[in-house]
């Protein structure tokens, strides 16, 4: 009888120990899963935060007067010229900034301060998207200031596009001179030139002449066969009214 009781007690003790170990294991597993879920949630939150704020300039505070005064423009308006095609002008920023420092030294004008004065490194940036007339023989022959002298665009709109065109003065001026001849609102104009820019693969170093054009065509198949324009530190890509790449005037 005593032997039987001893056996039962031993069995109960073993069962209790098994249940205790199982409980500890389940608790540890639950805590591990909770930690894992929290870690995953943090990682997803960080990725989401990064993706939701890809453009640092969207929160930029513009501390300069960037209004463009039409009466001070050297060329002036042309509201009678027709819009026959578009030209996207891209500028090599390091060369532009070198010219600004050569001209002004450390006293950069407000229009160049953001692009050249801050510790930022820009490569190819948007100079502007220009409305062009097929019959023009000079800059004055193209459509300009079609909506007159416009008020400054809201700085929150300007700031959204300064990664590709890093000057509020430039964005405002290009909108008034060129964009207003084809778009009703500034944001439509800025968004379109940004779209065209982002569709391009651009070199991250200075290339000249044939080497530059060869690189562009090799890395942008949609530019193959089209005549591209160029000046000292700029390149020009032309588009039809349907936004197809076409030859620029020779």
Coordinates of C-alpha atoms in Angstrom, one line a residue:
X1 CA 0.0 0.0 0.0
X2 CA 2.8 2.4 1.0
X3 CA 4.6 1.5 -2.2
X4 CA 1.4 2.4 -4.2
X5 CA 1.1 5.7 -2.5
X6 CA 4.7 6.5 -3.1
X7 CA 4.2 5.7 -6.8
X8 CA 1.2 8.0 -7.0
X9 CA 3.0 10.9 -5.3
X10 CA 6.0 10.5 -7.7
X11 CA 3.7 10.5 -10.7
X12 CA 1.9 13.7 -9.5
X13 CA 5.2 15.4 -8.8
X14 CA 6.4 14.5 -12.3
X15 CA 3.1 15.8 -13.8
X16 CA 3.3 19.0 -11.8
X17 CA 6.9 19.6 -13.0
X18 CA 5.8 19.0 -16.6
X19 CA 3.0 21.5 -16.4
X20 CA 5.2 24.0 -14.8
X21 CA 7.9 23.7 -17.5
X22 CA 5.2 23.9 -20.2
X23 CA 3.8 27.0 -18.6
X24 CA 7.2 28.7 -18.5
X25 CA 7.9 27.7 -22.1
X26 CA 4.6 29.1 -23.3
X27 CA 5.2 32.4 -21.4
X28 CA 8.7 32.7 -22.8
X29 CA 7.4 32.0 -26.3
X30 CA 4.6 34.5 -25.9
X31 CA 7.1 37.2 -24.7
X32 CA 9.5 36.4 -27.6
X33 CA 6.7 36.7 -30.1
X34 CA 5.6 40.0 -28.6
X35 CA 9.1 41.4 -28.8
X36 CA 9.4 40.1 -32.4
X37 CA 6.1 41.8 -33.3
X38 CA 7.1 45.0 -31.6
X39 CA 10.5 45.0 -33.4
X40 CA 8.8 44.3 -36.8
X41 CA 6.3 47.1 -36.0
X42 CA 9.1 49.6 -35.3
X43 CA 10.9 48.6 -38.5
X44 CA 7.7 49.0 -40.6
X45 CA 7.0 52.3 -38.9
X46 CA 10.5 53.6 -39.7
X47 CA 10.2 52.4 -43.3
X48 CA 6.8 54.1 -43.6
X49 CA 8.1 57.3 -42.1
X50 CA 11.0 57.3 -44.5
X51 CA 8.7 56.6 -47.5
X52 CA 6.1 59.2 -46.4
X53 CA 8.8 61.9 -46.2
X54 CA 11.1 61.4 -49.2
X55 CA 11.6 65.0 -49.9
X56 CA 13.3 67.0 -47.1
X57 CA 12.6 70.3 -48.9
X58 CA 8.8 69.9 -48.4
X59 CA 9.2 71.3 -44.9
X60 CA 11.7 74.0 -46.0
X61 CA 11.0 77.5 -44.8
X62 CA 11.9 80.1 -47.5
X63 CA 13.4 83.2 -45.9
X64 CA 13.8 85.3 -49.0
X65 CA 11.6 87.4 -51.3
X66 CA 11.3 85.3 -54.4
X67 CA 8.8 87.4 -56.3
X68 CA 9.6 88.0 -60.0
X69 CA 8.9 91.5 -61.4
X70 CA 7.9 91.4 -65.0
X71 CA 8.9 95.1 -65.6
X72 CA 12.5 94.3 -64.6
X73 CA 12.8 91.5 -67.1
X74 CA 15.3 92.3 -69.9
X75 CA 13.2 90.6 -72.6
X76 CA 9.7 91.3 -71.5
X77 CA 6.3 89.7 -72.4
X78 CA 5.1 88.1 -75.7
X79 CA 1.5 87.1 -75.4
X80 CA 1.0 86.7 -79.2
X81 CA 3.5 83.9 -80.0
X82 CA 2.0 80.4 -80.4
X83 CA 3.2 77.4 -78.3
X84 CA 4.4 74.8 -80.8
X85 CA 6.6 72.7 -78.6
X86 CA 8.4 72.5 -75.2
X87 CA 12.0 72.6 -74.3
X88 CA 13.3 71.1 -71.0
X89 CA 16.5 73.0 -69.9
X90 CA 18.8 71.2 -67.5
X91 CA 21.7 72.9 -65.8
X92 CA 25.0 71.4 -64.4
X93 CA 24.8 72.9 -60.9
X94 CA 28.5 72.8 -59.9
X95 CA 29.4 74.9 -63.0
X96 CA 26.6 77.4 -62.2
X97 CA 27.7 77.7 -58.6
X98 CA 31.3 78.2 -59.7
X99 CA 30.2 81.1 -61.8
X100 CA 28.3 82.6 -58.9
X101 CA 31.3 82.4 -56.6
X102 CA 33.5 83.9 -59.3
X103 CA 31.1 86.8 -59.6
X104 CA 30.0 87.5 -56.1
X105 CA 32.6 85.8 -53.9
X106 CA 31.1 84.7 -50.6
X107 CA 28.3 87.3 -50.8
X108 CA 26.0 85.1 -52.9
X109 CA 22.7 86.7 -53.9
X110 CA 19.5 85.2 -52.3
X111 CA 18.6 83.6 -55.6
X112 CA 21.7 81.4 -55.4
X113 CA 22.0 80.9 -51.6
X114 CA 20.0 77.7 -51.3
X115 CA 21.6 76.0 -54.3
X116 CA 25.2 77.1 -53.8
X117 CA 25.6 78.5 -50.3
X118 CA 24.3 75.6 -48.2
X119 CA 26.2 72.3 -47.7
X120 CA 24.3 70.5 -50.5
X121 CA 25.7 68.8 -53.6
X122 CA 23.5 69.1 -56.7
X123 CA 24.3 67.7 -60.1
X124 CA 21.9 68.2 -63.0
X125 CA 19.0 70.4 -62.0
X126 CA 16.0 71.8 -63.8
X127 CA 16.5 75.3 -65.2
X128 CA 13.1 75.4 -66.6
X129 CA 10.4 74.0 -69.0
X130 CA 10.1 76.5 -71.8
X131 CA 7.1 77.1 -74.1
X132 CA 8.6 77.5 -77.6
X133 CA 7.4 78.9 -80.9
X134 CA 8.6 77.3 -84.1
X135 CA 8.9 80.7 -85.8
X136 CA 10.9 82.4 -83.1
X137 CA 14.3 83.8 -84.1
X138 CA 15.3 84.9 -80.6
X139 CA 14.2 84.5 -77.0
X140 CA 11.8 87.5 -77.5
X141 CA 10.0 85.5 -80.2
X142 CA 8.8 82.8 -77.8
X143 CA 5.7 83.0 -75.6
X144 CA 6.5 84.9 -72.4
X145 CA 4.5 86.3 -69.4
X146 CA 1.2 85.1 -71.0
X147 CA -0.7 85.8 -67.7
X148 CA 1.1 89.0 -66.9
X149 CA 3.0 89.8 -63.7
X150 CA 1.8 87.1 -61.2
X151 CA 1.9 87.1 -57.4
X152 CA 4.4 84.8 -55.6
X153 CA 3.4 81.1 -55.6
X154 CA 2.7 79.7 -52.1
X155 CA 6.0 78.8 -50.5
X156 CA 4.6 75.3 -49.6
X157 CA 4.2 74.6 -53.3
X158 CA 7.6 76.1 -54.1
X159 CA 9.3 74.0 -51.5
X160 CA 8.0 70.7 -52.9
X161 CA 10.0 71.1 -56.1
X162 CA 13.3 72.5 -54.8
X163 CA 15.1 69.2 -54.9
X164 CA 15.1 69.3 -58.7
X165 CA 15.1 73.1 -59.1
X166 CA 16.9 74.4 -56.0
X167 CA 16.0 78.1 -56.1
X168 CA 12.6 79.7 -55.2
X169 CA 13.5 82.7 -57.3
X170 CA 14.1 80.4 -60.3
X171 CA 10.9 78.5 -59.8
X172 CA 8.8 81.7 -59.5
X173 CA 10.5 83.3 -62.5
X174 CA 10.2 80.3 -64.8
X175 CA 6.5 79.9 -63.9
X176 CA 5.8 83.5 -64.7
X177 CA 7.9 83.7 -67.9
X178 CA 7.2 80.2 -69.4
X179 CA 4.8 78.0 -67.4
X180 CA 1.9 80.4 -67.4
X181 CA 1.8 80.3 -71.2
X182 CA 0.8 76.6 -71.1
X183 CA -0.5 75.8 -67.6
X184 CA -3.3 77.4 -65.6
X185 CA -1.6 76.8 -62.2
X186 CA 2.0 76.8 -61.0
X187 CA 1.8 73.4 -59.4
X188 CA 0.7 71.8 -62.7
X189 CA 3.8 73.3 -64.4
X190 CA 6.2 72.3 -61.7
X191 CA 4.8 68.8 -61.5
X192 CA 5.2 68.4 -65.3
X193 CA 8.8 69.5 -65.4
X194 CA 9.5 67.2 -62.4
X195 CA 7.9 64.3 -64.2
X196 CA 10.0 64.8 -67.3
X197 CA 13.1 65.2 -65.1
X198 CA 12.5 62.1 -63.1
X199 CA 12.0 60.1 -66.3
X200 CA 15.6 60.7 -67.2
X201 CA 18.8 59.0 -66.2
X202 CA 21.5 61.6 -65.8
X203 CA 25.2 61.3 -65.2
X204 CA 26.5 62.2 -61.7
X205 CA 29.7 63.8 -63.1
X206 CA 30.6 66.5 -65.6
X207 CA 30.7 65.2 -69.2
X208 CA 31.2 67.3 -72.3
X209 CA 30.0 67.3 -75.9
X210 CA 29.8 63.9 -77.6
X211 CA 30.6 62.0 -74.4
X212 CA 27.6 63.6 -72.7
X213 CA 25.2 63.0 -75.5
X214 CA 26.4 59.4 -75.9
X215 CA 25.9 58.7 -72.2
X216 CA 22.4 60.2 -72.3
X217 CA 21.3 58.1 -75.3
X218 CA 22.8 54.9 -73.9
X219 CA 21.0 55.3 -70.6
X220 CA 17.8 56.9 -72.0
X221 CA 16.4 54.8 -74.9
X222 CA 13.6 57.3 -75.4
X223 CA 16.1 59.9 -76.4
X224 CA 17.6 57.8 -79.2
X225 CA 17.3 59.4 -82.6
X226 CA 16.4 62.8 -81.3
X227 CA 18.6 65.9 -81.7
X228 CA 19.5 67.4 -78.3
X229 CA 20.6 70.9 -77.7
X230 CA 23.4 72.1 -75.5
X231 CA 25.2 75.2 -74.4
X232 CA 28.2 75.6 -72.2
X233 CA 26.8 74.0 -69.0
X234 CA 23.2 73.1 -70.1
X235 CA 21.4 70.5 -72.1
X236 CA 18.1 70.8 -73.8
X237 CA 15.5 68.2 -74.6
X238 CA 12.5 69.0 -76.7
X239 CA 9.0 67.6 -76.6
X240 CA 5.9 67.8 -78.8
X241 CA 2.6 69.2 -77.5
X242 CA 1.8 65.5 -76.8
X243 CA 5.0 65.2 -74.7
X244 CA 6.8 63.0 -77.1
X245 CA 10.6 63.6 -77.5
X246 CA 11.3 65.4 -80.8
X247 CA 14.4 67.1 -82.4
X248 CA 15.4 70.4 -80.9
X249 CA 16.1 73.2 -83.5
X250 CA 19.6 73.0 -84.9

